[in-house]
Amino acid sequence: MSPDPQHRPFSPATTAVAAGRPPREQGAPVNSPVVLSSTYVSTGTPSADEMLYTRYNTETWLPLEEAVGALEGAAQPALAFSSGMAAIDAVLRLATPGSAIVAPRHAYLATLTAAREQAEREGSVVREVDIADTDAVIAALAPDGEPAASVLWIESPTNPMLEVADVPALAAAAHAAGALCVVDNTFATPLGQRPLAQGADVVVHSVTKFLAGHSDLVMGAAVTDDADLRARLHARRTTGGAIPGPWEAWLALRGLRTLALRVERSQASALELARRLAEHPLVAAVAHPGLPSHPQHERAAELMDGFGSILTLRPAGGAAAAEAVTRAVELWVPATSLGGVESSLERRRRLPAEAATVPEDLLRLSVGIEDVEDLWADLDRALHAAAGHRDS
Ligand SMILES: *Cc1c(COP(=O)(O)O)cnc(C)c1O
């Protein structure tokens, strides 16, 4: 559903609720049905938008794709993929063989792995940068004697270091260098940041996280204003076969309906917890873009709407204390992933592939929608329980 041109455009919070509904006809359902069919009745030469076979297209994805596209302010619907990584893999393939992919050194781990593997196959290179250092990123786009970038990959805030990129400046620089600008908007959500309006060519999401929001499915999406890019990504999805299941698409849209309420609550709680943790005697360091101590706090305040629901914390006592916190929490869930209604935390360096520049004792906290006082009490208790543990 699109807003009447006579009226002001809907705010994103309204779009999350109103977009992707069936037409308003007498007796029509309010929610789109789940269609479980791998194929469609068809004779002769099919028309371009005809449903033909579910790997190509199927009705159950379309309302979600319309809603995610509308939330990102895109001129076209999003494309749903079977996972965030499936969307990312399809978008990375827009890079030209023999070129460079410039990417944050603290990008999502599997994104860097996919980029490195593709670069190796195609005689390209991956240049890893500090995405918050705008001059360094621009210098990495087309350095003398090195392959020029065909894709600038941005994640902002980054996972897990929460570096915030100057998306408008970097998108403009990428275009000047002849590169596409892609933004992984998983952490900020379209409520917190609209990269297409800031000049990005493609936005990708792990729908698994905040968009679906309930830790009950894995899905991804890619969004672009450009019809040609969308057609290439659609062709890649069809050929690669990385399509979502119909139930997942339906559940993701159901989760998306409450995005604004969830994000408002969880980011307010994240900021409150970050402020309190910054004063906590058993905490050595806290990072959250909403804290004035964050190196890109002002940039985040200018470019983002809210500061997101993720924060990081380094307990006094090092990695041993951080591990002990993950075992002592009773309400926070010790688990990987993020963006669910339930708060979770993880010591990222427990994963052998995590970047060596991520501190051993860093805990990534994903704040959910529980009562903030309960979250605080559990964390405070776990920090005290962990206080005896120290790196030897
Ligand atoms: C989780 C995540 C991904 C990968 O998404 P999946 O749905 O797990 O495939 C990509 N980028 C970011 C920032 C993520 O947090």
CSV table of N, CA and C and ligand atoms in Angstrom, one decimal, residues 83-85 88 108 155 159 184 186-187 206 208-209 218-219 338, ligand 1:
chain,number,residue,atom,x,y,z
A,83,SER,N,19.0,-15.9,3.4
A,83,SER,CA,19.8,-15.5,4.5
A,83,SER,C,20.4,-14.1,4.2
A,84,GLY,N,20.9,-13.4,5.3
A,84,GLY,CA,21.6,-12.2,5.0
A,84,GLY,C,22.8,-12.5,4.1
A,85,MET,N,23.5,-13.6,4.4
A,85,MET,CA,24.7,-14.0,3.6
A,85,MET,C,24.4,-14.2,2.1
A,88,ILE,N,24.1,-10.9,0.6
A,88,ILE,CA,25.5,-10.3,0.6
A,88,ILE,C,26.3,-11.0,-0.6
A,108,TYR,N,31.1,-7.7,9.1
A,108,TYR,CA,30.6,-9.0,9.5
A,108,TYR,C,31.6,-10.1,9.0
A,155,GLU,N,29.7,-1.0,6.3
A,155,GLU,CA,28.8,-1.5,7.4
A,155,GLU,C,28.9,-0.4,8.4
A,159,ASN,N,30.1,-4.4,13.1
A,159,ASN,CA,29.9,-5.5,14.0
A,159,ASN,C,31.3,-6.2,14.3
A,184,ASP,N,25.6,-2.3,4.5
A,184,ASP,CA,24.9,-3.3,5.3
A,184,ASP,C,24.3,-2.6,6.5
A,186,THR,N,22.1,-3.7,8.7
A,186,THR,CA,21.5,-4.6,9.7
A,186,THR,C,21.5,-4.0,11.1
A,187,PHE,N,22.6,-3.3,11.5
A,187,PHE,CA,22.7,-2.8,12.9
A,187,PHE,C,21.7,-1.6,13.1
A,206,SER,N,20.6,-8.4,7.1
A,206,SER,CA,20.2,-9.7,7.7
A,206,SER,C,18.9,-9.6,8.3
A,208,THR,N,17.2,-11.7,9.5
A,208,THR,CA,17.3,-12.6,10.7
A,208,THR,C,17.3,-11.7,12.0
A,209,LYS,N,17.9,-10.5,11.9
A,209,LYS,CA,18.1,-9.7,13.1
A,209,LYS,C,16.9,-8.9,13.5
A,218,VAL,N,15.9,-17.3,9.7
A,218,VAL,CA,17.1,-16.8,9.0
A,218,VAL,C,16.7,-16.3,7.6
A,219,MET,N,16.9,-15.0,7.3
A,219,MET,CA,16.5,-14.5,6.0
A,219,MET,C,17.3,-13.2,5.7
A,338,LEU,N,21.9,-11.5,17.1
A,338,LEU,CA,21.4,-10.2,17.8
A,338,LEU,C,20.1,-9.8,17.2
B,1,LIG,C1,24.1,-11.6,11.0
B,1,LIG,C2,24.6,-10.6,10.0
B,1,LIG,C3,24.9,-10.9,8.7
B,1,LIG,C4,24.6,-12.2,8.1
B,1,LIG,O1,23.2,-12.5,8.1
B,1,LIG,P1,22.6,-14.0,8.1
B,1,LIG,O2,21.1,-13.8,8.1
B,1,LIG,O3,23.1,-14.6,9.4
B,1,LIG,O4,23.1,-14.7,6.9
B,1,LIG,C5,25.4,-9.9,7.9
B,1,LIG,N1,25.7,-8.6,8.4
B,1,LIG,C6,25.5,-8.3,9.7
B,1,LIG,C7,25.9,-7.0,10.2
B,1,LIG,C8,25.0,-9.3,10.6
B,1,LIG,O5,24.8,-9.0,11.9
